[in-house]
Coordinates of C-alpha atoms in Angstrom, one line a residue:
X206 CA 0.0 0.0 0.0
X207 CA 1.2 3.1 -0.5
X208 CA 0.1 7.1 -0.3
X209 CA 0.0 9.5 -2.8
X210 CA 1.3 12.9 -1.1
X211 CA 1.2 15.7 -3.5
X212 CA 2.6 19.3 -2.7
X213 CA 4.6 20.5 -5.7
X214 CA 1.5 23.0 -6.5
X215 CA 2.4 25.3 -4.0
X216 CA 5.5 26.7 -5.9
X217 CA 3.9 25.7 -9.6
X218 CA 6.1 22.8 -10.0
X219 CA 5.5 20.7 -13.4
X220 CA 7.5 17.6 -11.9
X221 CA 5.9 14.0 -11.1
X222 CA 3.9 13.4 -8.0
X223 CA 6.3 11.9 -5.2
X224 CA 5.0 8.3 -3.6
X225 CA 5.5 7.7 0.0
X226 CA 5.5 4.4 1.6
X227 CA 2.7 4.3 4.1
X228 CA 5.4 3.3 6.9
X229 CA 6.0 7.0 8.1
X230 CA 9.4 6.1 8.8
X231 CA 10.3 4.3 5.5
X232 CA 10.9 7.0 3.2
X233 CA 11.7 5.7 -0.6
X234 CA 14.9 7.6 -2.4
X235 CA 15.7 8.6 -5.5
X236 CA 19.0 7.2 -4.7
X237 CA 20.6 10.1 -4.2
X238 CA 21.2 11.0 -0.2
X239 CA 23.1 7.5 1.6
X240 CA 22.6 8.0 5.5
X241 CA 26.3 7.6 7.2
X242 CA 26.5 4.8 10.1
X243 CA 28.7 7.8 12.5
X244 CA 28.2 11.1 12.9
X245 CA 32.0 13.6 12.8
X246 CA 32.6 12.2 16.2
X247 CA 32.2 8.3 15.4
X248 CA 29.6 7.4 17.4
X249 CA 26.1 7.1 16.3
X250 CA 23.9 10.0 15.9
X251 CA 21.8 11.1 18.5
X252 CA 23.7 9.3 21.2
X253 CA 23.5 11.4 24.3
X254 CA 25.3 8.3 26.5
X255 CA 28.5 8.2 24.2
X256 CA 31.9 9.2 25.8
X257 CA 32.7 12.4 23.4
X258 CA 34.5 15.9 24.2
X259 CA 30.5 17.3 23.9
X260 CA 28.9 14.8 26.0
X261 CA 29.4 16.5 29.2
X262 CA 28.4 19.9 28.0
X263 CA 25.3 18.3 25.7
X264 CA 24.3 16.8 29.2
X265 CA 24.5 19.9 31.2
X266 CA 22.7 21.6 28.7
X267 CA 19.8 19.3 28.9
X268 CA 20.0 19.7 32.6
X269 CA 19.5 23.0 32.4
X270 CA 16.5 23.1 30.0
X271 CA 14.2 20.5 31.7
X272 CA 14.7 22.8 35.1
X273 CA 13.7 26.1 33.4
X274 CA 11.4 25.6 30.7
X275 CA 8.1 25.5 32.6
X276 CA 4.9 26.7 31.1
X277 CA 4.8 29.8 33.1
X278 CA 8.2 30.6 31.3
X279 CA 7.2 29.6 28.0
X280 CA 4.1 31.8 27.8
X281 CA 6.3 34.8 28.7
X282 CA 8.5 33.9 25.6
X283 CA 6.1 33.6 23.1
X284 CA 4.5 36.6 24.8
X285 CA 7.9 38.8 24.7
X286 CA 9.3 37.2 20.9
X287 CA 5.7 37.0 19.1
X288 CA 6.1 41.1 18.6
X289 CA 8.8 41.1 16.4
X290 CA 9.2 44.8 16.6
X291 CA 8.2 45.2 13.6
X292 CA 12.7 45.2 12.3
X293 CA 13.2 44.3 8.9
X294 CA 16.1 41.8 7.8
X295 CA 16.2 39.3 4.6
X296 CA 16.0 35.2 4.9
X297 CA 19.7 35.1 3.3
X298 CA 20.8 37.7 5.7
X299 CA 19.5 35.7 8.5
X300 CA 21.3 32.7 7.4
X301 CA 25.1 34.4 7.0
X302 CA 24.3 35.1 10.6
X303 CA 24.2 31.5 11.7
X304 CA 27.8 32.1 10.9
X305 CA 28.4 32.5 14.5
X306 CA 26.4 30.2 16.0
X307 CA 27.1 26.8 17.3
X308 CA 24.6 24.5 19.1
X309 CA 25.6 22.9 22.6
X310 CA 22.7 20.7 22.2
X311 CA 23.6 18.8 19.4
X312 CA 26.1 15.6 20.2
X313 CA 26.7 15.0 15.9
X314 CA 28.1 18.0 15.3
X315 CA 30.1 21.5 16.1
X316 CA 30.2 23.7 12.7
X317 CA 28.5 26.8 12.4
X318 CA 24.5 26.5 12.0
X319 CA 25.0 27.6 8.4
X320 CA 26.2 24.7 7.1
X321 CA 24.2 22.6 8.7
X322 CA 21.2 24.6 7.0
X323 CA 22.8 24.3 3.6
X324 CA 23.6 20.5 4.2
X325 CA 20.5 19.6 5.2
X326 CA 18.3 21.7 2.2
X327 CA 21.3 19.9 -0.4
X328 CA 20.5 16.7 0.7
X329 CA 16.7 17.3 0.3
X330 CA 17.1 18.5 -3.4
X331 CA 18.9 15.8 -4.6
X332 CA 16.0 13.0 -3.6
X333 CA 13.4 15.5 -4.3
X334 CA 14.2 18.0 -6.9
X335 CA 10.6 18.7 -7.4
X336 CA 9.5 19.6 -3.9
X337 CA 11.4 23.0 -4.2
X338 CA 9.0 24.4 -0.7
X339 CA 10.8 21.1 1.1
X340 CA 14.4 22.4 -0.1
X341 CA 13.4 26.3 1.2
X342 CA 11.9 24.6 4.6
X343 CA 15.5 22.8 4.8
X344 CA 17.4 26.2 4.7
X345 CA 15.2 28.0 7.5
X346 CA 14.3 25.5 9.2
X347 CA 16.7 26.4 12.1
X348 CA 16.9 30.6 11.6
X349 CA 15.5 31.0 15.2
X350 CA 19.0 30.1 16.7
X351 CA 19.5 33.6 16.0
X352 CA 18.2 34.0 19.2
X353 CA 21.4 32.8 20.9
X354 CA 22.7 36.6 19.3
X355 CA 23.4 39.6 21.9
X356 CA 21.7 41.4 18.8
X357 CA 18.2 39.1 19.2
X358 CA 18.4 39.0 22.6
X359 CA 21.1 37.0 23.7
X360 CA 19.6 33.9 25.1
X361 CA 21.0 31.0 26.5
X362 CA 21.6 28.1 24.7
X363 CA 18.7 25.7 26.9
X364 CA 16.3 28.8 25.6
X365 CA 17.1 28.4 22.0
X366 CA 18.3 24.6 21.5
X367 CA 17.8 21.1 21.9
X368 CA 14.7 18.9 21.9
X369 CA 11.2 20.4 22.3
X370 CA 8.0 18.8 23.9
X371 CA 4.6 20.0 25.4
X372 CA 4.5 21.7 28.4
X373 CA 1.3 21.8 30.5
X374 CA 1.1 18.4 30.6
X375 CA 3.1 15.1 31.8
X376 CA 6.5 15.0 30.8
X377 CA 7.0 11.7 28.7
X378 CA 9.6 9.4 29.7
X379 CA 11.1 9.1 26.3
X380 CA 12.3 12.7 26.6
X381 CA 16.4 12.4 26.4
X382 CA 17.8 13.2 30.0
X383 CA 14.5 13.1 31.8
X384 CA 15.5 12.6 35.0
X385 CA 16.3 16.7 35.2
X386 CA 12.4 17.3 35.2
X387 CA 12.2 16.1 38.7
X388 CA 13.4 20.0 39.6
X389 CA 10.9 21.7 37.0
X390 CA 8.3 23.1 39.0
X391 CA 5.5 22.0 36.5
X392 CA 7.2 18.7 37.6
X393 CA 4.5 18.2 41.0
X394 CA 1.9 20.4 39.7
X395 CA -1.2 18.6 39.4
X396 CA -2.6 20.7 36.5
X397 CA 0.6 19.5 34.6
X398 CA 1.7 16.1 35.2
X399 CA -1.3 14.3 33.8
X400 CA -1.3 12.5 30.2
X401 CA -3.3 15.5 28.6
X402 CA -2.8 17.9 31.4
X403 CA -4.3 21.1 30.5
X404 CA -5.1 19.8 26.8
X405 CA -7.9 17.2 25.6
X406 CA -7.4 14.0 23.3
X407 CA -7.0 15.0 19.1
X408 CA -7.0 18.9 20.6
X409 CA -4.2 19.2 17.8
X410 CA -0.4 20.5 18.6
X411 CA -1.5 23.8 17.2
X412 CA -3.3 24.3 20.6
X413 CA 0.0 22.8 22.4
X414 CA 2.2 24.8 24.3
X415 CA 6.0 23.5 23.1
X416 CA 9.2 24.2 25.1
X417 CA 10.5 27.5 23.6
X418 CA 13.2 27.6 21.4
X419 CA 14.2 28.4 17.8
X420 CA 11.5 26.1 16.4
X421 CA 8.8 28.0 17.7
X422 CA 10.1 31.4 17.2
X423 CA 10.6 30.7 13.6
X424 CA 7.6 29.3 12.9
X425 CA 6.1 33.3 14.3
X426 CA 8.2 34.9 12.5
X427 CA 7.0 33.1 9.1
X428 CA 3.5 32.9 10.4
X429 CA 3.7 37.0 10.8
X430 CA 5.1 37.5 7.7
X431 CA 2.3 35.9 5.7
X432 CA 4.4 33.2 4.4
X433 CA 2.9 31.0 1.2
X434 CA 4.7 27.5 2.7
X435 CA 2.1 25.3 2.8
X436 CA 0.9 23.7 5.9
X437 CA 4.0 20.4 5.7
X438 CA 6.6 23.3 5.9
X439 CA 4.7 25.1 8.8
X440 CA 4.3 21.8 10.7
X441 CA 8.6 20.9 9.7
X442 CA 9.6 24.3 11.0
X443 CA 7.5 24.1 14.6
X444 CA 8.2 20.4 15.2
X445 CA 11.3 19.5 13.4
X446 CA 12.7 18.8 17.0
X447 CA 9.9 17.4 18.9
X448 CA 11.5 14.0 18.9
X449 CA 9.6 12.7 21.2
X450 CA 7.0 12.7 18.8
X451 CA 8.7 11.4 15.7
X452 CA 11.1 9.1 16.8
X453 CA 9.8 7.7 20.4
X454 CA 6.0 7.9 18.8
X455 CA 4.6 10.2 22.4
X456 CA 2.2 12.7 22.4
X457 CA -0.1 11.2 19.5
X458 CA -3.2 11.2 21.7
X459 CA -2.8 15.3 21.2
X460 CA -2.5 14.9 17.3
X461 CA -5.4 15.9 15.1
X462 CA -6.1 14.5 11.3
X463 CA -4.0 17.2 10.1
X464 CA -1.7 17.0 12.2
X465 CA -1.0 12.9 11.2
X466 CA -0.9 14.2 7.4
X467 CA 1.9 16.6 8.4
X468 CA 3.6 14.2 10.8
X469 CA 4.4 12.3 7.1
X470 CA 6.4 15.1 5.8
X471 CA 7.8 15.7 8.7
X472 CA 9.6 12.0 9.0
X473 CA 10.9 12.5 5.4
X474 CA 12.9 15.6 6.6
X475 CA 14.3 14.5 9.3
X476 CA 16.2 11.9 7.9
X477 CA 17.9 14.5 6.4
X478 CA 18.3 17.4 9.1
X479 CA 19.9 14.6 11.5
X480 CA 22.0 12.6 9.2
X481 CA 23.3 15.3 6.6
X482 CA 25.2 16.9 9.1
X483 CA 29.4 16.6 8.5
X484 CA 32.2 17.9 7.8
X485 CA 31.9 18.0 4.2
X486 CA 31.1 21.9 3.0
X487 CA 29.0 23.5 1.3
X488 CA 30.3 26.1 -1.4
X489 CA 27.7 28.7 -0.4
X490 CA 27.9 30.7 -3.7
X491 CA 27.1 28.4 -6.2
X492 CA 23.9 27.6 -4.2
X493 CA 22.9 30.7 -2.7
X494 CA 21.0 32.1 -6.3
X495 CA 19.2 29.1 -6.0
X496 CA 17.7 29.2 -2.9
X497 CA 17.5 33.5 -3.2
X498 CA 15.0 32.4 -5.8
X499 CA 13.3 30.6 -3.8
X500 CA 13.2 33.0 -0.5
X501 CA 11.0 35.0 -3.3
X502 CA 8.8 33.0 -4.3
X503 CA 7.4 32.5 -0.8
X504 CA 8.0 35.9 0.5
X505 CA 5.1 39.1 0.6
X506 CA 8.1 41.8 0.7
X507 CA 12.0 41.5 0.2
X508 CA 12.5 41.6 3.8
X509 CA 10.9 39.9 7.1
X510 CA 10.0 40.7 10.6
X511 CA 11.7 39.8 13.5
X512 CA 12.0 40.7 17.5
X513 CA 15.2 42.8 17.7
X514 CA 15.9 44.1 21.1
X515 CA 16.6 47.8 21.4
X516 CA 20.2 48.8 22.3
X517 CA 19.3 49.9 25.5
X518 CA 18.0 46.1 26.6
X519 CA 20.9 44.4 24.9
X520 CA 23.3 46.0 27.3
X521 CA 20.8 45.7 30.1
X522 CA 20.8 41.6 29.4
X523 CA 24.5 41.6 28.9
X524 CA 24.4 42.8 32.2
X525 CA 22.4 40.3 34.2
X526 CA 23.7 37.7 32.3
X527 CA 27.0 38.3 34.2
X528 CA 29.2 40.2 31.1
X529 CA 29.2 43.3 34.0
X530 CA 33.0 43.2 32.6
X531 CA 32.2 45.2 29.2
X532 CA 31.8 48.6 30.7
X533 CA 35.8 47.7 31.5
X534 CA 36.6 46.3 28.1
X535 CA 36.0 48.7 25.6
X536 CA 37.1 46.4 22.3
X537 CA 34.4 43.9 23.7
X538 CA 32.0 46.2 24.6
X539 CA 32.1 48.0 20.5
X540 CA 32.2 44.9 19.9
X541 CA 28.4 44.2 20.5
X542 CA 27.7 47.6 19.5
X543 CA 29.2 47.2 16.0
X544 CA 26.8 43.9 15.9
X545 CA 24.1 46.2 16.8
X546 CA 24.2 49.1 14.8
X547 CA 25.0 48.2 11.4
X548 CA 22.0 46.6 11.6
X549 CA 19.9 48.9 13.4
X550 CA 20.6 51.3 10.0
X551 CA 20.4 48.9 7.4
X552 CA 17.3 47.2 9.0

Protein backbone atom coordinates (compact mmCIF):
# COMPACT_ATOMS: atom_id res chain seq x y z
CA UNK A 1 0.00 0.00 0.00
CA UNK A 2 1.15 3.06 -0.47
CA UNK A 3 0.11 7.13 -0.34
CA UNK A 4 -0.03 9.53 -2.78
CA UNK A 5 1.34 12.90 -1.14
CA UNK A 6 1.21 15.72 -3.49
CA UNK A 7 2.64 19.32 -2.72
CA UNK A 8 4.61 20.49 -5.73
CA UNK A 9 1.49 22.98 -6.52
CA UNK A 10 2.42 25.34 -3.99
CA UNK A 11 5.52 26.75 -5.88
CA UNK A 12 3.90 25.67 -9.56
CA UNK A 13 6.05 22.83 -9.96
CA UNK A 14 5.45 20.70 -13.42
CA UNK A 15 7.49 17.61 -11.88
CA UNK A 16 5.88 13.97 -11.09
CA UNK A 17 3.92 13.39 -7.98
CA UNK A 18 6.29 11.92 -5.16
CA UNK A 19 5.04 8.33 -3.59
CA UNK A 20 5.52 7.66 -0.01
CA UNK A 21 5.54 4.44 1.58
CA UNK A 22 2.74 4.33 4.11
CA UNK A 23 5.42 3.34 6.91
CA UNK A 24 6.00 6.98 8.07
CA UNK A 25 9.45 6.06 8.83
CA UNK A 26 10.31 4.25 5.54
CA UNK A 27 10.92 6.98 3.18
CA UNK A 28 11.66 5.73 -0.60
CA UNK A 29 14.89 7.62 -2.37
CA UNK A 30 15.72 8.63 -5.50
CA UNK A 31 18.95 7.23 -4.67
CA UNK A 32 20.63 10.13 -4.18
CA UNK A 33 21.23 10.96 -0.22
CA UNK A 34 23.14 7.52 1.64
CA UNK A 35 22.61 8.01 5.47
CA UNK A 36 26.25 7.64 7.16
CA UNK A 37 26.48 4.82 10.05
CA UNK A 38 28.69 7.84 12.53
CA UNK A 39 28.19 11.07 12.86
CA UNK A 40 31.99 13.57 12.83
CA UNK A 41 32.64 12.17 16.20
CA UNK A 42 32.19 8.35 15.43
CA UNK A 43 29.64 7.43 17.40
CA UNK A 44 26.11 7.12 16.30
CA UNK A 45 23.87 10.00 15.88
CA UNK A 46 21.81 11.07 18.46
CA UNK A 47 23.69 9.32 21.20
CA UNK A 48 23.48 11.37 24.30
CA UNK A 49 25.33 8.33 26.46
CA UNK A 50 28.51 8.20 24.22
CA UNK A 51 31.94 9.16 25.79
CA UNK A 52 32.75 12.44 23.44
CA UNK A 53 34.54 15.91 24.20
CA UNK A 54 30.48 17.35 23.89
CA UNK A 55 28.85 14.80 25.97
CA UNK A 56 29.44 16.45 29.24
CA UNK A 57 28.38 19.93 27.96
CA UNK A 58 25.29 18.25 25.72
CA UNK A 59 24.28 16.75 29.20
CA UNK A 60 24.55 19.93 31.16
CA UNK A 61 22.70 21.65 28.65
CA UNK A 62 19.77 19.34 28.85
CA UNK A 63 19.96 19.67 32.58
CA UNK A 64 19.46 23.05 32.45
CA UNK A 65 16.53 23.12 29.99
CA UNK A 66 14.21 20.46 31.65
CA UNK A 67 14.72 22.85 35.05
CA UNK A 68 13.70 26.14 33.43
CA UNK A 69 11.43 25.63 30.72
CA UNK A 70 8.10 25.49 32.61
CA UNK A 71 4.94 26.65 31.14
CA UNK A 72 4.83 29.82 33.07
CA UNK A 73 8.21 30.59 31.28
CA UNK A 74 7.17 29.64 27.97
CA UNK A 75 4.10 31.80 27.82
CA UNK A 76 6.25 34.82 28.70
CA UNK A 77 8.52 33.95 25.64
CA UNK A 78 6.11 33.56 23.10
CA UNK A 79 4.47 36.61 24.79
CA UNK A 80 7.91 38.77 24.75
CA UNK A 81 9.29 37.25 20.91
CA UNK A 82 5.70 37.03 19.05
CA UNK A 83 6.10 41.05 18.62
CA UNK A 84 8.76 41.09 16.45
CA UNK A 85 9.18 44.79 16.65
CA UNK A 86 8.24 45.21 13.58
CA UNK A 87 12.71 45.20 12.34
CA UNK A 88 13.22 44.34 8.87
CA UNK A 89 16.15 41.85 7.77
CA UNK A 90 16.23 39.27 4.57
CA UNK A 91 15.96 35.21 4.92
CA UNK A 92 19.73 35.10 3.32
CA UNK A 93 20.77 37.74 5.73
CA UNK A 94 19.48 35.66 8.47
CA UNK A 95 21.31 32.70 7.39
CA UNK A 96 25.05 34.41 7.05
CA UNK A 97 24.28 35.13 10.63
CA UNK A 98 24.16 31.54 11.71
CA UNK A 99 27.81 32.07 10.92
CA UNK A 100 28.40 32.52 14.55
CA UNK A 101 26.42 30.19 15.96
CA UNK A 102 27.09 26.82 17.26
CA UNK A 103 24.59 24.51 19.10
CA UNK A 104 25.61 22.88 22.58
CA UNK A 105 22.74 20.68 22.20
CA UNK A 106 23.56 18.78 19.39
CA UNK A 107 26.10 15.62 20.20
CA UNK A 108 26.70 14.95 15.90
CA UNK A 109 28.13 18.01 15.31
CA UNK A 110 30.07 21.54 16.07
CA UNK A 111 30.20 23.67 12.74
CA UNK A 112 28.48 26.81 12.41
CA UNK A 113 24.50 26.53 11.99
CA UNK A 114 25.01 27.60 8.43
CA UNK A 115 26.22 24.75 7.07
CA UNK A 116 24.20 22.60 8.67
CA UNK A 117 21.17 24.62 6.99
CA UNK A 118 22.77 24.33 3.64
CA UNK A 119 23.59 20.52 4.19
CA UNK A 120 20.46 19.59 5.15
CA UNK A 121 18.28 21.66 2.25
CA UNK A 122 21.26 19.94 -0.41
CA UNK A 123 20.49 16.68 0.71
CA UNK A 124 16.69 17.30 0.28
CA UNK A 125 17.08 18.51 -3.44
CA UNK A 126 18.87 15.85 -4.64
CA UNK A 127 16.05 13.03 -3.61
CA UNK A 128 13.39 15.53 -4.29
CA UNK A 129 14.22 17.98 -6.86
CA UNK A 130 10.58 18.70 -7.39
CA UNK A 131 9.52 19.63 -3.94
CA UNK A 132 11.37 23.02 -4.24
CA UNK A 133 8.96 24.41 -0.71
CA UNK A 134 10.75 21.12 1.12
CA UNK A 135 14.42 22.38 -0.13
CA UNK A 136 13.44 26.33 1.20
CA UNK A 137 11.90 24.59 4.59
CA UNK A 138 15.53 22.82 4.82
CA UNK A 139 17.42 26.15 4.71
CA UNK A 140 15.22 28.03 7.49
CA UNK A 141 14.29 25.50 9.16
CA UNK A 142 16.71 26.42 12.06
CA UNK A 143 16.93 30.61 11.60
CA UNK A 144 15.49 30.96 15.20
CA UNK A 145 18.97 30.08 16.71
CA UNK A 146 19.52 33.63 16.00
CA UNK A 147 18.20 34.01 19.24
CA UNK A 148 21.37 32.83 20.91
CA UNK A 149 22.73 36.59 19.27
CA UNK A 150 23.40 39.63 21.86
CA UNK A 151 21.66 41.40 18.82
CA UNK A 152 18.19 39.09 19.18
CA UNK A 153 18.40 38.99 22.62
CA UNK A 154 21.10 37.02 23.74
CA UNK A 155 19.62 33.86 25.08
CA UNK A 156 20.97 30.98 26.50
CA UNK A 157 21.56 28.10 24.74
CA UNK A 158 18.74 25.73 26.91
CA UNK A 159 16.29 28.78 25.60
CA UNK A 160 17.14 28.39 21.99
CA UNK A 161 18.26 24.58 21.49
CA UNK A 162 17.76 21.14 21.88
CA UNK A 163 14.70 18.90 21.91
CA UNK A 164 11.21 20.45 22.35
CA UNK A 165 8.03 18.76 23.94
CA UNK A 166 4.55 19.98 25.41
CA UNK A 167 4.54 21.69 28.45
CA UNK A 168 1.28 21.81 30.49
CA UNK A 169 1.14 18.36 30.58
CA UNK A 170 3.09 15.09 31.78
CA UNK A 171 6.47 15.02 30.81
CA UNK A 172 6.96 11.67 28.69
CA UNK A 173 9.62 9.45 29.68
CA UNK A 174 11.12 9.11 26.25
CA UNK A 175 12.31 12.66 26.62
CA UNK A 176 16.43 12.43 26.39
CA UNK A 177 17.83 13.23 29.98
CA UNK A 178 14.49 13.10 31.79
CA UNK A 179 15.47 12.55 35.04
CA UNK A 180 16.26 16.74 35.22
CA UNK A 181 12.40 17.32 35.23
CA UNK A 182 12.16 16.08 38.68
CA UNK A 183 13.37 19.96 39.59
CA UNK A 184 10.94 21.74 37.03
CA UNK A 185 8.34 23.05 38.96
CA UNK A 186 5.53 21.97 36.52
CA UNK A 187 7.20 18.65 37.58
CA UNK A 188 4.46 18.17 41.01
CA UNK A 189 1.87 20.38 39.73
CA UNK A 190 -1.21 18.56 39.45
CA UNK A 191 -2.61 20.69 36.53
CA UNK A 192 0.58 19.47 34.62
CA UNK A 193 1.71 16.14 35.22
CA UNK A 194 -1.26 14.33 33.82
CA UNK A 195 -1.29 12.53 30.22
CA UNK A 196 -3.33 15.52 28.59
CA UNK A 197 -2.84 17.92 31.38
CA UNK A 198 -4.32 21.08 30.50
CA UNK A 199 -5.09 19.83 26.76
CA UNK A 200 -7.94 17.18 25.56
CA UNK A 201 -7.38 13.98 23.34
CA UNK A 202 -7.02 15.03 19.15
CA UNK A 203 -7.01 18.90 20.63
CA UNK A 204 -4.20 19.19 17.79
CA UNK A 205 -0.42 20.45 18.58
CA UNK A 206 -1.54 23.76 17.22
CA UNK A 207 -3.27 24.31 20.58
CA UNK A 208 -0.04 22.81 22.35
CA UNK A 209 2.17 24.82 24.35
CA UNK A 210 6.00 23.53 23.12
CA UNK A 211 9.25 24.17 25.10
CA UNK A 212 10.47 27.53 23.62
CA UNK A 213 13.20 27.64 21.38
CA UNK A 214 14.18 28.39 17.82
CA UNK A 215 11.48 26.13 16.36
CA UNK A 216 8.75 28.02 17.69
CA UNK A 217 10.10 31.36 17.19
CA UNK A 218 10.64 30.68 13.57
CA UNK A 219 7.58 29.28 12.93
CA UNK A 220 6.07 33.28 14.26
CA UNK A 221 8.22 34.94 12.50
CA UNK A 222 7.03 33.06 9.10
CA UNK A 223 3.49 32.92 10.39
CA UNK A 224 3.69 36.99 10.82
CA UNK A 225 5.13 37.48 7.68
CA UNK A 226 2.34 35.90 5.66
CA UNK A 227 4.37 33.17 4.35
CA UNK A 228 2.94 30.95 1.16
CA UNK A 229 4.71 27.46 2.68
CA UNK A 230 2.15 25.27 2.81
CA UNK A 231 0.86 23.75 5.91
CA UNK A 232 4.01 20.45 5.71
CA UNK A 233 6.57 23.32 5.88
CA UNK A 234 4.70 25.09 8.79
CA UNK A 235 4.30 21.77 10.66
CA UNK A 236 8.64 20.92 9.73
CA UNK A 237 9.62 24.33 11.01
CA UNK A 238 7.50 24.15 14.57
CA UNK A 239 8.22 20.44 15.23
CA UNK A 240 11.28 19.47 13.35
CA UNK A 241 12.75 18.81 17.04
CA UNK A 242 9.90 17.37 18.93
CA UNK A 243 11.48 14.01 18.89
CA UNK A 244 9.55 12.70 21.24
CA UNK A 245 6.96 12.68 18.81
CA UNK A 246 8.66 11.37 15.67
CA UNK A 247 11.06 9.12 16.82
CA UNK A 248 9.80 7.69 20.36
CA UNK A 249 6.05 7.89 18.78
CA UNK A 250 4.65 10.16 22.42
CA UNK A 251 2.23 12.66 22.43
CA UNK A 252 -0.14 11.18 19.49
CA UNK A 253 -3.25 11.21 21.65
CA UNK A 254 -2.78 15.32 21.19
CA UNK A 255 -2.48 14.94 17.35
CA UNK A 256 -5.43 15.91 15.07
CA UNK A 257 -6.07 14.47 11.30
CA UNK A 258 -4.03 17.19 10.14
CA UNK A 259 -1.68 17.00 12.20
CA UNK A 260 -1.03 12.88 11.25
CA UNK A 261 -0.87 14.17 7.38
CA UNK A 262 1.91 16.58 8.43
CA UNK A 263 3.55 14.21 10.80
CA UNK A 264 4.41 12.29 7.07
CA UNK A 265 6.39 15.10 5.84
CA UNK A 266 7.77 15.67 8.75
CA UNK A 267 9.60 12.02 8.98
CA UNK A 268 10.95 12.54 5.45
CA UNK A 269 12.85 15.65 6.62
CA UNK A 270 14.25 14.46 9.26
CA UNK A 271 16.19 11.88 7.85
CA UNK A 272 17.85 14.47 6.44
CA UNK A 273 18.27 17.36 9.12
CA UNK A 274 19.93 14.62 11.49
CA UNK A 275 22.01 12.57 9.15
CA UNK A 276 23.28 15.26 6.63
CA UNK A 277 25.24 16.86 9.10
CA UNK A 278 29.43 16.58 8.48
CA UNK A 279 32.19 17.89 7.81
CA UNK A 280 31.90 18.02 4.22
CA UNK A 281 31.08 21.94 2.99
CA UNK A 282 29.03 23.53 1.28
CA UNK A 283 30.33 26.15 -1.37
CA UNK A 284 27.67 28.69 -0.39
CA UNK A 285 27.93 30.73 -3.74
CA UNK A 286 27.11 28.43 -6.18
CA UNK A 287 23.85 27.63 -4.23
CA UNK A 288 22.88 30.66 -2.72
CA UNK A 289 20.98 32.07 -6.34
CA UNK A 290 19.20 29.08 -5.98
CA UNK A 291 17.69 29.21 -2.90
CA UNK A 292 17.48 33.47 -3.19
CA UNK A 293 15.05 32.45 -5.80
CA UNK A 294 13.29 30.62 -3.79
CA UNK A 295 13.15 33.00 -0.54
CA UNK A 296 11.04 34.96 -3.32
CA UNK A 297 8.76 33.05 -4.25
CA UNK A 298 7.38 32.52 -0.80
CA UNK A 299 8.03 35.91 0.55
CA UNK A 300 5.11 39.14 0.58
CA UNK A 301 8.13 41.77 0.65
CA UNK A 302 11.99 41.50 0.22
CA UNK A 303 12.50 41.61 3.75
CA UNK A 304 10.93 39.90 7.13
CA UNK A 305 9.98 40.73 10.58
CA UNK A 306 11.65 39.77 13.50
CA UNK A 307 12.01 40.68 17.46
CA UNK A 308 15.19 42.81 17.68
CA UNK A 309 15.94 44.11 21.06
CA UNK A 310 16.64 47.83 21.39
CA UNK A 311 20.21 48.84 22.35
CA UNK A 312 19.28 49.91 25.54
CA UNK A 313 17.97 46.11 26.56
CA UNK A 314 20.90 44.38 24.93
CA UNK A 315 23.34 46.00 27.25
CA UNK A 316 20.80 45.66 30.15
CA UNK A 317 20.84 41.57 29.40
CA UNK A 318 24.52 41.56 28.87
CA UNK A 319 24.40 42.75 32.22
CA UNK A 320 22.40 40.34 34.21
CA UNK A 321 23.71 37.72 32.27
CA UNK A 322 27.00 38.26 34.22
CA UNK A 323 29.19 40.18 31.13
CA UNK A 324 29.19 43.31 33.99
CA UNK A 325 32.98 43.23 32.56
CA UNK A 326 32.20 45.17 29.22
CA UNK A 327 31.85 48.61 30.68
CA UNK A 328 35.78 47.73 31.45
CA UNK A 329 36.62 46.29 28.10
CA UNK A 330 36.04 48.72 25.63
CA UNK A 331 37.11 46.36 22.27
CA UNK A 332 34.44 43.92 23.67
CA UNK A 333 31.95 46.22 24.59
CA UNK A 334 32.11 48.01 20.51
CA UNK A 335 32.24 44.87 19.88
CA UNK A 336 28.43 44.23 20.52
CA UNK A 337 27.70 47.64 19.55
CA UNK A 338 29.23 47.21 16.05
CA UNK A 339 26.81 43.94 15.89
CA UNK A 340 24.10 46.21 16.75
CA UNK A 341 24.21 49.14 14.75
CA UNK A 342 24.96 48.16 11.40
CA UNK A 343 22.03 46.60 11.57
CA UNK A 344 19.91 48.88 13.38
CA UNK A 345 20.63 51.29 9.97
CA UNK A 346 20.38 48.94 7.36
CA UNK A 347 17.27 47.15 8.99
Amino acid sequence: MTILIDQHDYFGSDGEDKTVAANERELMLDGGFVMPQANSFGHTFRNYDAESERQEGVENFYRKNHIYQSFDFVKKMREEYGKLNRVEMSIWECCELLNEVVDESDPDLDEPQIEHLLQTAEAIRKDYPNEDWLHLTGLIHDLGKVLLLPSFGGLPQWAVVGDTYPVGCRFDESIVHHKYFKENPDYNNSAYNTRCGIYSEKCGLNNVMMSWGHDDYMYLVAKENKTTLPSAAMFIIRYHSFYALHREGAYKHLMNDEDVENLKWLHIFNKYDLYSKSKVRIDVEKVKPYYISLIEKVSTSRNILFHFLPIEKVIKRMFFNGLKFCTNNASFFFFFLLQYFPAKLKW
